mmCIF file of C-alpha atoms in Angstrom:
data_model
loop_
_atom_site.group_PDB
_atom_site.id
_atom_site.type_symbol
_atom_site.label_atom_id
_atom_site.label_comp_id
_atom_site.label_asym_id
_atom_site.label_seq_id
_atom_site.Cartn_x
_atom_site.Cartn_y
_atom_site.Cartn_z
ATOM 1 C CA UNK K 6 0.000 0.000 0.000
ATOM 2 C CA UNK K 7 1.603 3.516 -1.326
ATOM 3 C CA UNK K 8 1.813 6.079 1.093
ATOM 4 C CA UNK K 9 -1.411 7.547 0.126
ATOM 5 C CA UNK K 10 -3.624 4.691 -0.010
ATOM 6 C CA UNK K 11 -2.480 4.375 3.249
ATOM 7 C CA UNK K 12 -4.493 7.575 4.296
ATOM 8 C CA UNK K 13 -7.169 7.003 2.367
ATOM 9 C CA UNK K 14 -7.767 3.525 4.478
ATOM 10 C CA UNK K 15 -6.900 5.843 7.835
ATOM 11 C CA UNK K 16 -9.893 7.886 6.449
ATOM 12 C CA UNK K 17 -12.307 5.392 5.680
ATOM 13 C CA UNK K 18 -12.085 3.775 9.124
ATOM 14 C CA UNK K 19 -11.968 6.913 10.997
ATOM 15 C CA UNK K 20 -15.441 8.042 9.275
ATOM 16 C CA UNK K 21 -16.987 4.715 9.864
ATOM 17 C CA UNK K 22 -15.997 5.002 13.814
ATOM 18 C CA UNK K 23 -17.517 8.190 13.954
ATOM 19 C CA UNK K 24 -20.878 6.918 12.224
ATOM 20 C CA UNK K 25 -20.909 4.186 14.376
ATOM 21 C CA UNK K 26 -20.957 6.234 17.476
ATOM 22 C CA UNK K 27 -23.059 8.898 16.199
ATOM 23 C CA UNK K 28 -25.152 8.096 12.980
ATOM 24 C CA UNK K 29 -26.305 11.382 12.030
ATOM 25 C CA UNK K 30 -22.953 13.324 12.918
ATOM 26 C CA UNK K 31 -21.858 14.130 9.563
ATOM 27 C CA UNK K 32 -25.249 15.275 8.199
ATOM 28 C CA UNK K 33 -25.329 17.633 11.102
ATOM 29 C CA UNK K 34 -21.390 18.860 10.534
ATOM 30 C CA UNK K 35 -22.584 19.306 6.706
ATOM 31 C CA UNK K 36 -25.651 21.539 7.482
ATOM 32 C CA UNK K 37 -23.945 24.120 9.990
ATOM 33 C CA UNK K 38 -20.367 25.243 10.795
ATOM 34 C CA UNK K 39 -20.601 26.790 14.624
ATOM 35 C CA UNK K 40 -17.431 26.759 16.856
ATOM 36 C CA UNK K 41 -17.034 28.703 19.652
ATOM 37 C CA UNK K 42 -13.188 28.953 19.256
ATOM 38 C CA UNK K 43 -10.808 30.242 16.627
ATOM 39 C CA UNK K 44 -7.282 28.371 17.468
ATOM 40 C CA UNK K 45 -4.370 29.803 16.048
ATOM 41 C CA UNK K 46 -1.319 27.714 16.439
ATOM 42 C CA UNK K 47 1.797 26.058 15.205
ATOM 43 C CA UNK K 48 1.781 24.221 11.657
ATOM 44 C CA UNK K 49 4.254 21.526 13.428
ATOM 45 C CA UNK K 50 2.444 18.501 13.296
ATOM 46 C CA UNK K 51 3.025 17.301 16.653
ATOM 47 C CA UNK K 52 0.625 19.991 17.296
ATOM 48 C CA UNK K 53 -2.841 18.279 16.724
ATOM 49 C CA UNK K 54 -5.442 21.351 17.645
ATOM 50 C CA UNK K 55 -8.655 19.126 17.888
ATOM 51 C CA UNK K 56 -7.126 16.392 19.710
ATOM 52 C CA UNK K 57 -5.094 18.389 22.312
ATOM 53 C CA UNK K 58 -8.248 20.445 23.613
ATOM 54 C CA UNK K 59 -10.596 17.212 22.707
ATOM 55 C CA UNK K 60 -12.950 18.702 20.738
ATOM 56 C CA UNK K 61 -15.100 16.787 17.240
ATOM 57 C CA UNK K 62 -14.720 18.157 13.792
ATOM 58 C CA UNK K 63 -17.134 21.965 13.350
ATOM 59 C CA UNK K 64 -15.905 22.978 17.236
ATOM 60 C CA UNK K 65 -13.002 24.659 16.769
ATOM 61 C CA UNK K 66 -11.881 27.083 13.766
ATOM 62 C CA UNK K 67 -8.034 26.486 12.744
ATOM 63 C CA UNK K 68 -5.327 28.630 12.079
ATOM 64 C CA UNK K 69 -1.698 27.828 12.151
ATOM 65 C CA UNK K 70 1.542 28.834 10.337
ATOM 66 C CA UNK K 71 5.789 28.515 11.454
ATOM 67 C CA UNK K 72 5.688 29.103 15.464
ATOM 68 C CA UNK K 73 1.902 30.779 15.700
ATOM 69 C CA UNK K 74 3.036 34.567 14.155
ATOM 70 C CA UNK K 75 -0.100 37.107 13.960
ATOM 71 C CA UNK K 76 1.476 39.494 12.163
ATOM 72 C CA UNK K 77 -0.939 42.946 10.935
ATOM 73 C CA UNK K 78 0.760 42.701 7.539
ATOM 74 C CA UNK K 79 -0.629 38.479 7.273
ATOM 75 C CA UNK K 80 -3.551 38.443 5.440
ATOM 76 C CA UNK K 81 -4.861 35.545 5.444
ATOM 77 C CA UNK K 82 -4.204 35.227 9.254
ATOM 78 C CA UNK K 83 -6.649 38.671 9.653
ATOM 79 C CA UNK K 84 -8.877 36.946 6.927
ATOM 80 C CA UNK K 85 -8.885 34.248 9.784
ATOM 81 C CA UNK K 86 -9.541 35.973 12.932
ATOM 82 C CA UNK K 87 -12.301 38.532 10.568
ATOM 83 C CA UNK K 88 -14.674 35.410 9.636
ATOM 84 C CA UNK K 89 -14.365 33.717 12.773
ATOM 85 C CA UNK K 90 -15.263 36.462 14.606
ATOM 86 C CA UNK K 91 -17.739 38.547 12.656
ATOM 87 C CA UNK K 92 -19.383 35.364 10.530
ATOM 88 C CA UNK K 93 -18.625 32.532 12.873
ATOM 89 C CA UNK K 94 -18.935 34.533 16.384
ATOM 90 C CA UNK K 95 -16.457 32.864 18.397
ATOM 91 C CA UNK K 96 -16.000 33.737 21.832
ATOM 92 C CA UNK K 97 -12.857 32.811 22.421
ATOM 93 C CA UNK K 98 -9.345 32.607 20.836
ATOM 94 C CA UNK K 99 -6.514 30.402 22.060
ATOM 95 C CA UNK K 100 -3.497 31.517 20.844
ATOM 96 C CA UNK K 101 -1.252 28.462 21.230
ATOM 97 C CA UNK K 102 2.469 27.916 21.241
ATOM 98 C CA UNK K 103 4.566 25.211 22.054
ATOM 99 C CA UNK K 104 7.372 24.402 23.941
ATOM 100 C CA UNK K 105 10.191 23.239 21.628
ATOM 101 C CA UNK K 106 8.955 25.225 18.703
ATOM 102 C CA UNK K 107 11.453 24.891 16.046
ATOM 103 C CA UNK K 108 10.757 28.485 14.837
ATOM 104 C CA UNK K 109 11.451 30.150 17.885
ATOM 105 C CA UNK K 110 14.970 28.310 18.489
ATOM 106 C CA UNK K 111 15.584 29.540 14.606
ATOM 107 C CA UNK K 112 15.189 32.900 15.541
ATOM 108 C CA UNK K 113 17.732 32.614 18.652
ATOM 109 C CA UNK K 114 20.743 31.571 16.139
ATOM 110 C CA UNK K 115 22.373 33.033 13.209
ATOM 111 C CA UNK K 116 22.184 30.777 10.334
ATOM 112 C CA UNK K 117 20.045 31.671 6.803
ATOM 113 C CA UNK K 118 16.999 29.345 6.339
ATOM 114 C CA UNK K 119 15.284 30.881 3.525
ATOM 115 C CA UNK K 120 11.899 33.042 3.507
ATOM 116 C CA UNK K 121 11.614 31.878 7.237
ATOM 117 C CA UNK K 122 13.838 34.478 8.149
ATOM 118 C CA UNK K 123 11.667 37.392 7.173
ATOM 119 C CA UNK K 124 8.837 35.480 9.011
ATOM 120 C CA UNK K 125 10.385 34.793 12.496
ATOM 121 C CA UNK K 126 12.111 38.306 12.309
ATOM 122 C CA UNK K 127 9.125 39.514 14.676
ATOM 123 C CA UNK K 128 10.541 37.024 17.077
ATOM 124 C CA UNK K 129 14.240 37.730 16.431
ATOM 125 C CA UNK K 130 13.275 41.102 17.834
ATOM 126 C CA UNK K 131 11.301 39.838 20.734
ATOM 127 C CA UNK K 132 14.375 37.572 21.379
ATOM 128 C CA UNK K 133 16.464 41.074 21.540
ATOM 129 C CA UNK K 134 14.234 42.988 24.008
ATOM 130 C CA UNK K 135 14.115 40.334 26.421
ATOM 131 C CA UNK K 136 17.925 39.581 26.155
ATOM 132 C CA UNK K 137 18.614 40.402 29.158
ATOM 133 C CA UNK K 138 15.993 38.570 31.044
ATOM 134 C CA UNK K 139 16.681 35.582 29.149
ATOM 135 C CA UNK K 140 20.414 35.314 29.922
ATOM 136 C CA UNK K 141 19.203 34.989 33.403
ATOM 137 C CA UNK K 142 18.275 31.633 32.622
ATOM 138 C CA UNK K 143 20.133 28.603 33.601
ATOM 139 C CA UNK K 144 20.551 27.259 29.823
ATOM 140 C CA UNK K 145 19.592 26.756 26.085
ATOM 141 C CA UNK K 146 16.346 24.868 26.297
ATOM 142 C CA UNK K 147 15.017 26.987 29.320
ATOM 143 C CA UNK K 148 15.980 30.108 27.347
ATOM 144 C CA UNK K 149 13.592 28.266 24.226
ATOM 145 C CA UNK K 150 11.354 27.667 26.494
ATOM 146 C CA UNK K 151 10.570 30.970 27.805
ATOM 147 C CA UNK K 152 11.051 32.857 24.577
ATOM 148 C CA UNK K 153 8.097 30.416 23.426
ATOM 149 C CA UNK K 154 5.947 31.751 26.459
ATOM 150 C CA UNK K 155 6.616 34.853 25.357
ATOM 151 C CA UNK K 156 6.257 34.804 21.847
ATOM 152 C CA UNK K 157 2.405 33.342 22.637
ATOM 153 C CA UNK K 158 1.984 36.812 24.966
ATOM 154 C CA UNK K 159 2.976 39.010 21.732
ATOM 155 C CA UNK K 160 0.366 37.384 19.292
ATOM 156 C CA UNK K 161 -1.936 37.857 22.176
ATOM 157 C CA UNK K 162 -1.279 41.329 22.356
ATOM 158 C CA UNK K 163 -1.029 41.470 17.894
ATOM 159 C CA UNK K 164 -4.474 39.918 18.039
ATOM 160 C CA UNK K 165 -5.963 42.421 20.582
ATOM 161 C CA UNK K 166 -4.468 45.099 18.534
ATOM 162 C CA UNK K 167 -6.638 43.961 15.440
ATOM 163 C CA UNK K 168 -9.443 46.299 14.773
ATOM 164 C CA UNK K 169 -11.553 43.204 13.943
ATOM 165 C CA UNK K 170 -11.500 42.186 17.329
ATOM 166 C CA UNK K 171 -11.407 46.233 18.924
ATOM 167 C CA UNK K 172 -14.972 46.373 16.970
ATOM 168 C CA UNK K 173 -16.193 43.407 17.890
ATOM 169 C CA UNK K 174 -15.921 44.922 21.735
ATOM 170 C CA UNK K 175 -17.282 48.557 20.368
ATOM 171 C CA UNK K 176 -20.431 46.063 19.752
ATOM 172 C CA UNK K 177 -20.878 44.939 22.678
ATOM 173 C CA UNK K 178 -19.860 41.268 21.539
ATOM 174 C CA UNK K 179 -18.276 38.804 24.016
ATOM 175 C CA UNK K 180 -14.815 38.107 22.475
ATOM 176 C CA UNK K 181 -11.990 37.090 24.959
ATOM 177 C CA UNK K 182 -7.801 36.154 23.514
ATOM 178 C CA UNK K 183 -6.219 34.041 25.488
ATOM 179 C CA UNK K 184 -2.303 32.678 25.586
ATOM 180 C CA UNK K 185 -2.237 29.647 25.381
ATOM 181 C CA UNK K 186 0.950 26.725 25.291
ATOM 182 C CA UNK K 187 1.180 22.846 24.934
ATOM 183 C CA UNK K 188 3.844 20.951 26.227
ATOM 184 C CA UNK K 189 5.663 18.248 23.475
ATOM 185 C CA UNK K 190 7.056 16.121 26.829
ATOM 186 C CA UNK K 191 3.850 15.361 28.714
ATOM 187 C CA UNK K 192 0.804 16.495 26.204
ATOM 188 C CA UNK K 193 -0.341 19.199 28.923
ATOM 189 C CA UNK K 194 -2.126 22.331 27.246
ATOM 190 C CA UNK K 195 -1.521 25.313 29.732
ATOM 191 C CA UNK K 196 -3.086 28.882 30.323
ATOM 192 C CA UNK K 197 -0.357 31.897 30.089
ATOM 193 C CA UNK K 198 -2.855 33.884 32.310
ATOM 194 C CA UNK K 199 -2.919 36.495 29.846
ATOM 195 C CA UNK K 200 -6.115 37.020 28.964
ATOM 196 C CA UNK K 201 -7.533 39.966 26.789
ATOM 197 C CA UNK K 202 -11.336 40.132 27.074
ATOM 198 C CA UNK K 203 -12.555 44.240 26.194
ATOM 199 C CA UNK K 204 -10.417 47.483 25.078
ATOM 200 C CA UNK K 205 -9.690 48.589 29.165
ATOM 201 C CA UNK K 206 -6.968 45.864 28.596
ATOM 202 C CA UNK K 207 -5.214 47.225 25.930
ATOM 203 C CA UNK K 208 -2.704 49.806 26.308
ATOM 204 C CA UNK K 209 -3.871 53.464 25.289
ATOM 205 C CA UNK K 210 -1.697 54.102 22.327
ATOM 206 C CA UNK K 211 -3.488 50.871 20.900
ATOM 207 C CA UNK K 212 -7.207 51.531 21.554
ATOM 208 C CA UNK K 213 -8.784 52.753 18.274
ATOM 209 C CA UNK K 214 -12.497 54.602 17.985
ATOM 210 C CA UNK K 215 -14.726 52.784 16.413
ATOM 211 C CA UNK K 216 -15.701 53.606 12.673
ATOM 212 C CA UNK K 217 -17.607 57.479 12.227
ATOM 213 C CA UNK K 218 -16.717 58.512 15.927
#
């Protein structure tokens, strides 16, 4: 069996299991699309999104490129985060990173990859400002570690900053960001306590009127 195949027989069993358990399931997935969460995440595929938070297939809107960026200049990230919250109406999104992430140790060393340098760059310059703090730290992987924590607070704040999401609080419309990171060596999702939930949050410089005031 090719490689493909392969999947196709992954497939085939997985929607059978599903049918099994819950006959009408994918009749009701096919008539409505209504998640309550928008994750955006890592594209690294040890980085499942459904399975982490345990959630079916139509519960949770995905996003994810190299080491979770929301960048204002991205737009099919803000194409993202628009729909989700003006169609779809989520309530909530979990900006996820994760320890380990492969694009955030890139941005800590000096060697060319490509495109991916212009990406990370945002990070490369997080990595800079927190220099100091970071040397404090008893090695390499703690260093990673961290600089993934904190990377997950800046797309927090990037999100926040959006004026999809600063509208959707002018309207009155519950909308909360939270930071959000997932642990490769024990599968444990964990809350960065960083929560962004209505424009008193955000700093003043970043607070924008709403449209005709």
């Amino acid at each position: 069996m090719d490689d493909l195949e392969q999947l196709f027989d992954n497939n085939r069993r997985w929607a059978e299991r599903i049918s099994e358990a819950d006959p009408g399931f994918f009749e009701k997935l096919a008539g409505q699309q209504a998640p309550k969460y928008l994750w955006i995440g890592c594209s690294d595929a040890r980085v499942p999104a459904n399975e982490i938070v345990g959630l079916l297939p139509g519960e949770l809107f995905v996003h994810r490129n190299v080491a979770n960026v929301v960048l204002h200049t991205d737009l099919n990230c803000l194409s993202v985060i628009q729909y989700a919250v003006e169609v779809l109406k989520v309530r909530h999104i979990l900006v996820t990173g994760h320890y380990g992430c492969g694009g955030v140790r890139a941005s800590m060393q000096d060697a060319q990859l490509g495109l991916i340098d212009g990406w990370i760059r945002s990070i490369r310059d997080l990595y800079y400002e927190y220099r100091d703090h970071l040397k404090r730290l008893e090695n390499e992987e703690a260093r990673l570690d961290r600089l993934c924590e904190l990377n997950v607070i800046q797309q927090v704040a990037n999100v926040s900053h959006t004026t999809i999401v600063q509208n959707a609080w002018h309207r009155g419309q519950p909308l909360a960001v939270h930071g959000c990171i997932y642990g490769l060596k024990d599968g444990r999702w964990k809350n960065l306590n960083v929560t962004v939930s209505g424009l008193e949050q955000i700093p003043a410089q970043y607070r924008l009127r709403p449209p005709g005031c």
